[in-house]
């Protein structure tokens, strides 16, 4: 539940390092997560939730676990990150789901690949604009795909991709969607504004209950404290290890420490 802190007094010496390693023949795992039993997952019966899921097939298979009912109430939150000043607003990564040590996929669309902007309605502020406006409002783009018409009940949608120069990767929140005009307004500005005349832009949408339709996809309802999951092959095995990440600090924190070796540890 906290960092493994190492300081100067924990140091070894040249030729005599302090070693942290697995006992011979044993598998050692350092985990900052909380275990959830497979039995905690049950079929979804809430019709309002089922109606939000686009795929009819997924509605019949999706499961839910009551995290709040198990005393798990801190799920973290999605936050802005990416190139340059975007990281000013970054927070600790939010809760993630692991099954048998493998990270699951936060529900997204499209499932593979990405889509592109249609036209740029407003490029929005840039990193050069005064008063940090790049952190307070975003640009507006139009889209030619039809998927957002199903997202009207979602309130925390994020776009992952490139909206300008190829090195300016961005994780940006959707502030609003106008399904009639087919436009998306971003919550935050891009470092060079929205661009599409230099490099092929691309993005995909994430954190959508509506888009659970592939085995291994999950979504956390932070208001209700519910974890939704479409089982994959690992989950359906006899006794899978199911975990949600909880640690808010570095797993290993070494300050002014030297001559320390870590080996054969799974983190």
PDB file of C-alpha atoms in Angstrom:
ATOM      1  CA  UNK A   1       0.000   0.000   0.000  1.00  0.00           C
ATOM      2  CA  UNK A   2       3.064   2.264  -0.019  1.00  0.00           C
ATOM      3  CA  UNK A   3       6.448   2.679  -1.679  1.00  0.00           C
ATOM      4  CA  UNK A   4       9.393   0.454  -0.820  1.00  0.00           C
ATOM      5  CA  UNK A   5      11.687   3.303   0.262  1.00  0.00           C
ATOM      6  CA  UNK A   6      15.448   3.017   0.030  1.00  0.00           C
ATOM      7  CA  UNK A   7      17.784   5.743   1.255  1.00  0.00           C
ATOM      8  CA  UNK A   8      21.512   6.304   1.591  1.00  0.00           C
ATOM      9  CA  UNK A   9      21.776   3.990   4.613  1.00  0.00           C
ATOM     10  CA  UNK A  10      20.344   1.147   2.506  1.00  0.00           C
ATOM     11  CA  UNK A  11      23.250   1.311   0.033  1.00  0.00           C
ATOM     12  CA  UNK A  12      25.781  -1.381  -0.640  1.00  0.00           C
ATOM     13  CA  UNK A  13      29.417  -0.838  -1.586  1.00  0.00           C
ATOM     14  CA  UNK A  14      31.473  -1.133  -4.749  1.00  0.00           C
ATOM     15  CA  UNK A  15      31.859  -4.838  -5.379  1.00  0.00           C
ATOM     16  CA  UNK A  16      29.411  -5.579  -2.545  1.00  0.00           C
ATOM     17  CA  UNK A  17      25.944  -4.542  -3.728  1.00  0.00           C
ATOM     18  CA  UNK A  18      22.818  -5.128  -1.716  1.00  0.00           C
ATOM     19  CA  UNK A  19      20.745  -7.623  -3.699  1.00  0.00           C
ATOM     20  CA  UNK A  20      16.979  -8.048  -3.731  1.00  0.00           C
ATOM     21  CA  UNK A  21      16.154 -11.163  -5.724  1.00  0.00           C
ATOM     22  CA  UNK A  22      13.790 -14.091  -5.848  1.00  0.00           C
ATOM     23  CA  UNK A  23      14.574 -17.066  -3.657  1.00  0.00           C
ATOM     24  CA  UNK A  24      15.969 -19.828  -5.943  1.00  0.00           C
ATOM     25  CA  UNK A  25      13.118 -21.638  -7.641  1.00  0.00           C
ATOM     26  CA  UNK A  26      10.480 -19.216  -6.389  1.00  0.00           C
ATOM     27  CA  UNK A  27       8.419 -16.584  -8.225  1.00  0.00           C
ATOM     28  CA  UNK A  28       8.263 -13.272  -6.367  1.00  0.00           C
ATOM     29  CA  UNK A  29       5.673 -10.635  -7.253  1.00  0.00           C
ATOM     30  CA  UNK A  30       5.591  -7.068  -5.936  1.00  0.00           C
ATOM     31  CA  UNK A  31       2.014  -5.858  -6.317  1.00  0.00           C
ATOM     32  CA  UNK A  32       0.411  -2.481  -5.704  1.00  0.00           C
ATOM     33  CA  UNK A  33      -3.036  -3.891  -6.353  1.00  0.00           C
ATOM     34  CA  UNK A  34      -6.042  -5.377  -4.607  1.00  0.00           C
ATOM     35  CA  UNK A  35      -7.312  -8.856  -5.413  1.00  0.00           C
ATOM     36  CA  UNK A  36     -10.905  -9.378  -6.532  1.00  0.00           C
ATOM     37  CA  UNK A  37     -12.449 -12.834  -6.446  1.00  0.00           C
ATOM     38  CA  UNK A  38     -13.957 -14.179  -9.650  1.00  0.00           C
ATOM     39  CA  UNK A  39     -17.202 -14.786  -7.774  1.00  0.00           C
ATOM     40  CA  UNK A  40     -17.579 -11.010  -7.328  1.00  0.00           C
ATOM     41  CA  UNK A  41     -18.412 -10.702 -11.040  1.00  0.00           C
ATOM     42  CA  UNK A  42     -22.048 -11.316 -11.949  1.00  0.00           C
ATOM     43  CA  UNK A  43     -24.131 -10.777 -15.109  1.00  0.00           C
ATOM     44  CA  UNK A  44     -25.414  -7.241 -15.607  1.00  0.00           C
ATOM     45  CA  UNK A  45     -29.151  -6.976 -14.984  1.00  0.00           C
ATOM     46  CA  UNK A  46     -29.526  -3.168 -14.866  1.00  0.00           C
ATOM     47  CA  UNK A  47     -31.441  -2.436 -18.062  1.00  0.00           C
ATOM     48  CA  UNK A  48     -30.272   1.175 -18.152  1.00  0.00           C
ATOM     49  CA  UNK A  49     -26.667  -0.047 -18.263  1.00  0.00           C
ATOM     50  CA  UNK A  50     -27.404  -2.703 -20.859  1.00  0.00           C
ATOM     51  CA  UNK A  51     -29.139  -0.172 -23.069  1.00  0.00           C
ATOM     52  CA  UNK A  52     -25.974   1.931 -23.175  1.00  0.00           C
ATOM     53  CA  UNK A  53     -23.861  -0.950 -24.512  1.00  0.00           C
ATOM     54  CA  UNK A  54     -23.996  -0.818 -28.292  1.00  0.00           C
ATOM     55  CA  UNK A  55     -23.242  -4.457 -29.086  1.00  0.00           C
ATOM     56  CA  UNK A  56     -26.232  -6.806 -28.540  1.00  0.00           C
ATOM     57  CA  UNK A  57     -23.826  -9.724 -28.150  1.00  0.00           C
ATOM     58  CA  UNK A  58     -21.813  -7.920 -25.481  1.00  0.00           C
ATOM     59  CA  UNK A  59     -24.935  -7.132 -23.469  1.00  0.00           C
ATOM     60  CA  UNK A  60     -25.441 -10.866 -22.942  1.00  0.00           C
ATOM     61  CA  UNK A  61     -21.861 -11.465 -21.762  1.00  0.00           C
ATOM     62  CA  UNK A  62     -20.730  -8.401 -19.810  1.00  0.00           C
ATOM     63  CA  UNK A  63     -20.182  -8.839 -16.072  1.00  0.00           C
ATOM     64  CA  UNK A  64     -20.140  -6.358 -13.197  1.00  0.00           C
ATOM     65  CA  UNK A  65     -18.276  -6.263  -9.887  1.00  0.00           C
ATOM     66  CA  UNK A  66     -19.369  -3.970  -7.057  1.00  0.00           C
ATOM     67  CA  UNK A  67     -16.090  -2.324  -6.069  1.00  0.00           C
ATOM     68  CA  UNK A  68     -17.721   0.041  -3.590  1.00  0.00           C
ATOM     69  CA  UNK A  69     -19.434  -2.912  -1.944  1.00  0.00           C
ATOM     70  CA  UNK A  70     -15.989  -4.416  -1.331  1.00  0.00           C
ATOM     71  CA  UNK A  71     -14.710  -1.253   0.278  1.00  0.00           C
ATOM     72  CA  UNK A  72     -12.798  -0.052  -2.790  1.00  0.00           C
ATOM     73  CA  UNK A  73     -13.671   3.602  -3.247  1.00  0.00           C
ATOM     74  CA  UNK A  74     -10.593   5.256  -4.783  1.00  0.00           C
ATOM     75  CA  UNK A  75     -10.558   4.615  -8.525  1.00  0.00           C
ATOM     76  CA  UNK A  76      -8.279   7.463  -9.529  1.00  0.00           C
ATOM     77  CA  UNK A  77      -9.241   9.584 -12.498  1.00  0.00           C
ATOM     78  CA  UNK A  78      -8.361   9.973 -16.144  1.00  0.00           C
ATOM     79  CA  UNK A  79      -6.139  12.977 -16.712  1.00  0.00           C
ATOM     80  CA  UNK A  80      -4.512  15.037 -19.425  1.00  0.00           C
ATOM     81  CA  UNK A  81      -1.081  13.950 -20.581  1.00  0.00           C
ATOM     82  CA  UNK A  82       1.054  13.896 -23.688  1.00  0.00           C
ATOM     83  CA  UNK A  83       3.643  16.130 -25.274  1.00  0.00           C
ATOM     84  CA  UNK A  84       5.324  19.034 -23.462  1.00  0.00           C
ATOM     85  CA  UNK A  85       2.953  21.238 -21.416  1.00  0.00           C
ATOM     86  CA  UNK A  86       0.186  18.630 -21.566  1.00  0.00           C
ATOM     87  CA  UNK A  87       1.976  16.849 -18.736  1.00  0.00           C
ATOM     88  CA  UNK A  88       1.464  19.859 -16.461  1.00  0.00           C
ATOM     89  CA  UNK A  89      -2.030  18.513 -15.825  1.00  0.00           C
ATOM     90  CA  UNK A  90      -1.106  14.838 -15.466  1.00  0.00           C
ATOM     91  CA  UNK A  91      -2.200  12.939 -12.381  1.00  0.00           C
ATOM     92  CA  UNK A  92      -1.320   9.492 -11.087  1.00  0.00           C
ATOM     93  CA  UNK A  93      -2.572   6.887 -13.599  1.00  0.00           C
ATOM     94  CA  UNK A  94      -6.085   5.724 -12.695  1.00  0.00           C
ATOM     95  CA  UNK A  95      -7.138   2.270 -11.569  1.00  0.00           C
ATOM     96  CA  UNK A  96      -6.472  -0.446 -14.133  1.00  0.00           C
ATOM     97  CA  UNK A  97      -7.623  -4.055 -14.348  1.00  0.00           C
ATOM     98  CA  UNK A  98      -5.244  -7.010 -14.587  1.00  0.00           C
ATOM     99  CA  UNK A  99      -6.131 -10.660 -15.132  1.00  0.00           C
ATOM    100  CA  UNK A 100      -3.355 -13.197 -14.540  1.00  0.00           C
ATOM    101  CA  UNK A 101      -0.821 -10.385 -14.679  1.00  0.00           C
ATOM    102  CA  UNK A 102      -1.990  -9.109 -18.049  1.00  0.00           C
ATOM    103  CA  UNK A 103      -3.375  -5.599 -18.390  1.00  0.00           C
ATOM    104  CA  UNK A 104      -6.895  -5.454 -19.763  1.00  0.00           C
ATOM    105  CA  UNK A 105      -8.140  -2.838 -22.268  1.00  0.00           C
ATOM    106  CA  UNK A 106     -10.090   0.230 -21.181  1.00  0.00           C
ATOM    107  CA  UNK A 107     -13.176   0.145 -23.431  1.00  0.00           C
ATOM    108  CA  UNK A 108     -12.396   1.977 -26.669  1.00  0.00           C
ATOM    109  CA  UNK A 109     -13.507   2.662 -30.227  1.00  0.00           C
ATOM    110  CA  UNK A 110     -12.421   1.593 -32.733  1.00  0.00           C
ATOM    111  CA  UNK A 111     -11.143  -1.671 -31.287  1.00  0.00           C
ATOM    112  CA  UNK A 112      -8.190  -1.668 -33.669  1.00  0.00           C
ATOM    113  CA  UNK A 113      -6.502   1.204 -35.450  1.00  0.00           C
ATOM    114  CA  UNK A 114      -7.787   4.762 -35.384  1.00  0.00           C
ATOM    115  CA  UNK A 115      -9.912   7.380 -37.154  1.00  0.00           C
ATOM    116  CA  UNK A 116      -9.104  10.891 -38.373  1.00  0.00           C
ATOM    117  CA  UNK A 117     -10.404  14.425 -38.072  1.00  0.00           C
ATOM    118  CA  UNK A 118     -12.609  15.629 -40.919  1.00  0.00           C
ATOM    119  CA  UNK A 119     -12.179  19.414 -40.836  1.00  0.00           C
ATOM    120  CA  UNK A 120     -10.740  21.795 -38.283  1.00  0.00           C
ATOM    121  CA  UNK A 121     -13.434  24.236 -37.171  1.00  0.00           C
ATOM    122  CA  UNK A 122     -11.288  25.987 -34.553  1.00  0.00           C
ATOM    123  CA  UNK A 123      -7.590  25.092 -34.079  1.00  0.00           C
ATOM    124  CA  UNK A 124      -7.795  26.271 -30.478  1.00  0.00           C
ATOM    125  CA  UNK A 125      -5.000  27.794 -28.391  1.00  0.00           C
ATOM    126  CA  UNK A 126      -1.361  26.707 -28.553  1.00  0.00           C
ATOM    127  CA  UNK A 127       1.486  26.443 -26.070  1.00  0.00           C
ATOM    128  CA  UNK A 128       2.571  29.957 -27.110  1.00  0.00           C
ATOM    129  CA  UNK A 129      -0.696  31.624 -26.138  1.00  0.00           C
ATOM    130  CA  UNK A 130      -0.507  33.771 -22.975  1.00  0.00           C
ATOM    131  CA  UNK A 131      -2.025  33.014 -19.587  1.00  0.00           C
ATOM    132  CA  UNK A 132      -1.887  29.259 -20.026  1.00  0.00           C
ATOM    133  CA  UNK A 133      -4.952  29.214 -22.239  1.00  0.00           C
ATOM    134  CA  UNK A 134      -3.778  25.918 -23.721  1.00  0.00           C
ATOM    135  CA  UNK A 135      -4.860  24.365 -20.404  1.00  0.00           C
ATOM    136  CA  UNK A 136      -8.283  25.991 -20.222  1.00  0.00           C
ATOM    137  CA  UNK A 137      -9.956  25.417 -23.591  1.00  0.00           C
ATOM    138  CA  UNK A 138      -9.538  23.259 -26.664  1.00  0.00           C
ATOM    139  CA  UNK A 139     -10.162  23.395 -30.379  1.00  0.00           C
ATOM    140  CA  UNK A 140     -13.096  22.028 -32.357  1.00  0.00           C
ATOM    141  CA  UNK A 141     -12.986  19.447 -35.132  1.00  0.00           C
ATOM    142  CA  UNK A 142     -15.603  17.865 -37.322  1.00  0.00           C
ATOM    143  CA  UNK A 143     -15.859  14.108 -37.839  1.00  0.00           C
ATOM    144  CA  UNK A 144     -17.215  11.941 -40.628  1.00  0.00           C
ATOM    145  CA  UNK A 145     -17.796   8.753 -38.628  1.00  0.00           C
ATOM    146  CA  UNK A 146     -21.158   8.074 -36.989  1.00  0.00           C
ATOM    147  CA  UNK A 147     -20.190   6.509 -33.660  1.00  0.00           C
ATOM    148  CA  UNK A 148     -20.578   9.550 -31.331  1.00  0.00           C
ATOM    149  CA  UNK A 149     -24.356   9.417 -31.765  1.00  0.00           C
ATOM    150  CA  UNK A 150     -24.281   6.537 -29.256  1.00  0.00           C
ATOM    151  CA  UNK A 151     -22.170   8.360 -26.661  1.00  0.00           C
ATOM    152  CA  UNK A 152     -24.680  10.931 -25.440  1.00  0.00           C
ATOM    153  CA  UNK A 153     -24.802   9.489 -21.897  1.00  0.00           C
ATOM    154  CA  UNK A 154     -21.030   9.257 -21.481  1.00  0.00           C
ATOM    155  CA  UNK A 155     -19.458  12.084 -19.489  1.00  0.00           C
ATOM    156  CA  UNK A 156     -15.731  11.257 -19.345  1.00  0.00           C
ATOM    157  CA  UNK A 157     -14.575  10.423 -22.889  1.00  0.00           C
ATOM    158  CA  UNK A 158     -10.916  10.727 -23.838  1.00  0.00           C
ATOM    159  CA  UNK A 159      -9.214  10.800 -27.228  1.00  0.00           C
ATOM    160  CA  UNK A 160      -5.783   9.225 -27.601  1.00  0.00           C
ATOM    161  CA  UNK A 161      -3.683  10.097 -30.628  1.00  0.00           C
ATOM    162  CA  UNK A 162      -1.973  12.741 -32.747  1.00  0.00           C
ATOM    163  CA  UNK A 163      -3.790  15.947 -33.702  1.00  0.00           C
ATOM    164  CA  UNK A 164      -0.875  17.793 -35.303  1.00  0.00           C
ATOM    165  CA  UNK A 165       2.869  17.270 -35.532  1.00  0.00           C
ATOM    166  CA  UNK A 166       3.877  13.618 -35.255  1.00  0.00           C
ATOM    167  CA  UNK A 167       5.817  14.093 -32.004  1.00  0.00           C
ATOM    168  CA  UNK A 168       2.948  15.864 -30.239  1.00  0.00           C
ATOM    169  CA  UNK A 169       1.181  12.792 -28.889  1.00  0.00           C
ATOM    170  CA  UNK A 170      -1.900  13.726 -26.889  1.00  0.00           C
ATOM    171  CA  UNK A 171      -4.410  12.301 -24.433  1.00  0.00           C
ATOM    172  CA  UNK A 172      -7.206  14.880 -24.490  1.00  0.00           C
ATOM    173  CA  UNK A 173     -10.701  14.898 -23.035  1.00  0.00           C
ATOM    174  CA  UNK A 174     -13.843  15.583 -25.028  1.00  0.00           C
ATOM    175  CA  UNK A 175     -15.568  18.684 -23.668  1.00  0.00           C
ATOM    176  CA  UNK A 176     -18.674  18.368 -25.841  1.00  0.00           C
ATOM    177  CA  UNK A 177     -20.099  16.645 -28.897  1.00  0.00           C
ATOM    178  CA  UNK A 178     -22.595  18.189 -31.299  1.00  0.00           C
ATOM    179  CA  UNK A 179     -24.087  15.160 -33.007  1.00  0.00           C
ATOM    180  CA  UNK A 180     -26.201  17.320 -35.344  1.00  0.00           C
ATOM    181  CA  UNK A 181     -23.245  19.329 -36.631  1.00  0.00           C
ATOM    182  CA  UNK A 182     -20.936  16.298 -36.189  1.00  0.00           C
ATOM    183  CA  UNK A 183     -18.307  18.249 -34.256  1.00  0.00           C
ATOM    184  CA  UNK A 184     -16.180  17.504 -31.214  1.00  0.00           C
ATOM    185  CA  UNK A 185     -14.787  20.220 -28.949  1.00  0.00           C
ATOM    186  CA  UNK A 186     -11.770  19.255 -26.885  1.00  0.00           C
ATOM    187  CA  UNK A 187     -11.338  20.171 -23.233  1.00  0.00           C
ATOM    188  CA  UNK A 188      -7.689  21.207 -23.624  1.00  0.00           C
ATOM    189  CA  UNK A 189      -5.666  22.903 -26.319  1.00  0.00           C
ATOM    190  CA  UNK A 190      -3.078  21.088 -28.399  1.00  0.00           C
ATOM    191  CA  UNK A 191       0.513  22.292 -28.195  1.00  0.00           C
ATOM    192  CA  UNK A 192       0.537  23.589 -31.798  1.00  0.00           C
ATOM    193  CA  UNK A 193      -3.217  23.785 -32.177  1.00  0.00           C
ATOM    194  CA  UNK A 194      -5.177  21.339 -34.303  1.00  0.00           C
ATOM    195  CA  UNK A 195      -3.287  20.593 -37.547  1.00  0.00           C
ATOM    196  CA  UNK A 196      -3.878  18.254 -40.454  1.00  0.00           C
ATOM    197  CA  UNK A 197      -1.622  19.624 -43.179  1.00  0.00           C
ATOM    198  CA  UNK A 198       1.706  18.229 -41.998  1.00  0.00           C
ATOM    199  CA  UNK A 199       1.218  14.656 -40.827  1.00  0.00           C
ATOM    200  CA  UNK A 200      -1.737  12.248 -41.017  1.00  0.00           C
ATOM    201  CA  UNK A 201      -3.608  12.758 -37.755  1.00  0.00           C
ATOM    202  CA  UNK A 202      -5.198   9.819 -35.957  1.00  0.00           C
ATOM    203  CA  UNK A 203      -7.085   9.126 -32.741  1.00  0.00           C
ATOM    204  CA  UNK A 204      -9.316   6.659 -30.949  1.00  0.00           C
ATOM    205  CA  UNK A 205     -11.873   7.172 -28.171  1.00  0.00           C
ATOM    206  CA  UNK A 206     -11.510   5.593 -24.741  1.00  0.00           C
ATOM    207  CA  UNK A 207     -13.294   5.171 -21.411  1.00  0.00           C
ATOM    208  CA  UNK A 208     -16.707   4.334 -22.856  1.00  0.00           C
ATOM    209  CA  UNK A 209     -19.165   1.893 -21.304  1.00  0.00           C
ATOM    210  CA  UNK A 210     -20.947   1.974 -24.652  1.00  0.00           C
ATOM    211  CA  UNK A 211     -17.961   0.413 -26.402  1.00  0.00           C
ATOM    212  CA  UNK A 212     -17.482  -2.748 -24.344  1.00  0.00           C
ATOM    213  CA  UNK A 213     -17.662  -5.345 -27.098  1.00  0.00           C
ATOM    214  CA  UNK A 214     -14.341  -7.224 -27.155  1.00  0.00           C
ATOM    215  CA  UNK A 215     -13.093  -9.848 -24.647  1.00  0.00           C
ATOM    216  CA  UNK A 216     -10.769  -8.153 -22.179  1.00  0.00           C
ATOM    217  CA  UNK A 217     -12.388  -4.706 -22.325  1.00  0.00           C
ATOM    218  CA  UNK A 218     -13.467  -3.033 -19.088  1.00  0.00           C
ATOM    219  CA  UNK A 219     -15.031   0.178 -17.815  1.00  0.00           C
ATOM    220  CA  UNK A 220     -15.175   1.682 -14.308  1.00  0.00           C
ATOM    221  CA  UNK A 221     -18.266   3.641 -13.300  1.00  0.00           C
ATOM    222  CA  UNK A 222     -16.671   5.942 -10.724  1.00  0.00           C
ATOM    223  CA  UNK A 223     -20.002   7.372  -9.602  1.00  0.00           C
ATOM    224  CA  UNK A 224     -21.545   3.998  -8.766  1.00  0.00           C
ATOM    225  CA  UNK A 225     -18.322   2.194  -7.862  1.00  0.00           C
ATOM    226  CA  UNK A 226     -18.917  -0.557 -10.424  1.00  0.00           C
ATOM    227  CA  UNK A 227     -16.416  -2.392 -12.638  1.00  0.00           C
ATOM    228  CA  UNK A 228     -17.785  -3.733 -15.927  1.00  0.00           C
ATOM    229  CA  UNK A 229     -15.849  -6.406 -17.794  1.00  0.00           C
ATOM    230  CA  UNK A 230     -16.270  -8.578 -20.881  1.00  0.00           C
ATOM    231  CA  UNK A 231     -14.537 -11.848 -19.940  1.00  0.00           C
ATOM    232  CA  UNK A 232     -11.543 -13.072 -21.912  1.00  0.00           C
ATOM    233  CA  UNK A 233     -10.006 -16.552 -22.037  1.00  0.00           C
ATOM    234  CA  UNK A 234      -7.762 -15.857 -19.022  1.00  0.00           C
ATOM    235  CA  UNK A 235     -10.755 -14.860 -16.915  1.00  0.00           C
ATOM    236  CA  UNK A 236     -12.746 -17.968 -17.792  1.00  0.00           C
ATOM    237  CA  UNK A 237      -9.908 -20.224 -16.586  1.00  0.00           C
ATOM    238  CA  UNK A 238     -10.423 -22.095 -13.311  1.00  0.00           C
ATOM    239  CA  UNK A 239      -8.749 -19.745 -10.837  1.00  0.00           C
ATOM    240  CA  UNK A 240      -7.642 -16.498 -12.470  1.00  0.00           C
ATOM    241  CA  UNK A 241      -5.815 -13.814 -10.499  1.00  0.00           C
ATOM    242  CA  UNK A 242      -7.946 -10.681 -10.846  1.00  0.00           C
ATOM    243  CA  UNK A 243      -6.528  -7.394  -9.567  1.00  0.00           C
ATOM    244  CA  UNK A 244      -7.162  -3.664  -9.695  1.00  0.00           C
ATOM    245  CA  UNK A 245      -4.226  -1.304  -9.260  1.00  0.00           C
ATOM    246  CA  UNK A 246      -4.271   0.811  -6.105  1.00  0.00           C
ATOM    247  CA  UNK A 247      -0.746   2.130  -5.431  1.00  0.00           C
ATOM    248  CA  UNK A 248      -0.472   5.905  -5.836  1.00  0.00           C
ATOM    249  CA  UNK A 249       3.288   6.191  -5.365  1.00  0.00           C
ATOM    250  CA  UNK A 250       6.363   4.629  -7.004  1.00  0.00           C
ATOM    251  CA  UNK A 251       6.630   0.906  -6.243  1.00  0.00           C
ATOM    252  CA  UNK A 252      10.348   1.325  -5.467  1.00  0.00           C
ATOM    253  CA  UNK A 253      11.611   4.719  -4.367  1.00  0.00           C
ATOM    254  CA  UNK A 254      15.412   5.015  -4.141  1.00  0.00           C
ATOM    255  CA  UNK A 255      16.825   8.364  -2.995  1.00  0.00           C
ATOM    256  CA  UNK A 256      20.573   8.880  -2.581  1.00  0.00           C
ATOM    257  CA  UNK A 257      20.993   5.108  -2.637  1.00  0.00           C
ATOM    258  CA  UNK A 258      23.673   3.257  -4.592  1.00  0.00           C
ATOM    259  CA  UNK A 259      25.046  -0.221  -5.261  1.00  0.00           C
ATOM    260  CA  UNK A 260      21.678  -1.933  -5.079  1.00  0.00           C
ATOM    261  CA  UNK A 261      20.634  -4.723  -7.442  1.00  0.00           C
ATOM    262  CA  UNK A 262      17.108  -5.926  -8.231  1.00  0.00           C
ATOM    263  CA  UNK A 263      16.695  -9.131 -10.197  1.00  0.00           C
ATOM    264  CA  UNK A 264      14.122 -11.814 -11.011  1.00  0.00           C
ATOM    265  CA  UNK A 265      11.235  -9.865  -9.482  1.00  0.00           C
ATOM    266  CA  UNK A 266       7.842  -9.420 -11.136  1.00  0.00           C
ATOM    267  CA  UNK A 267       6.365  -5.970 -10.511  1.00  0.00           C
TER     268      UNK A 267
END
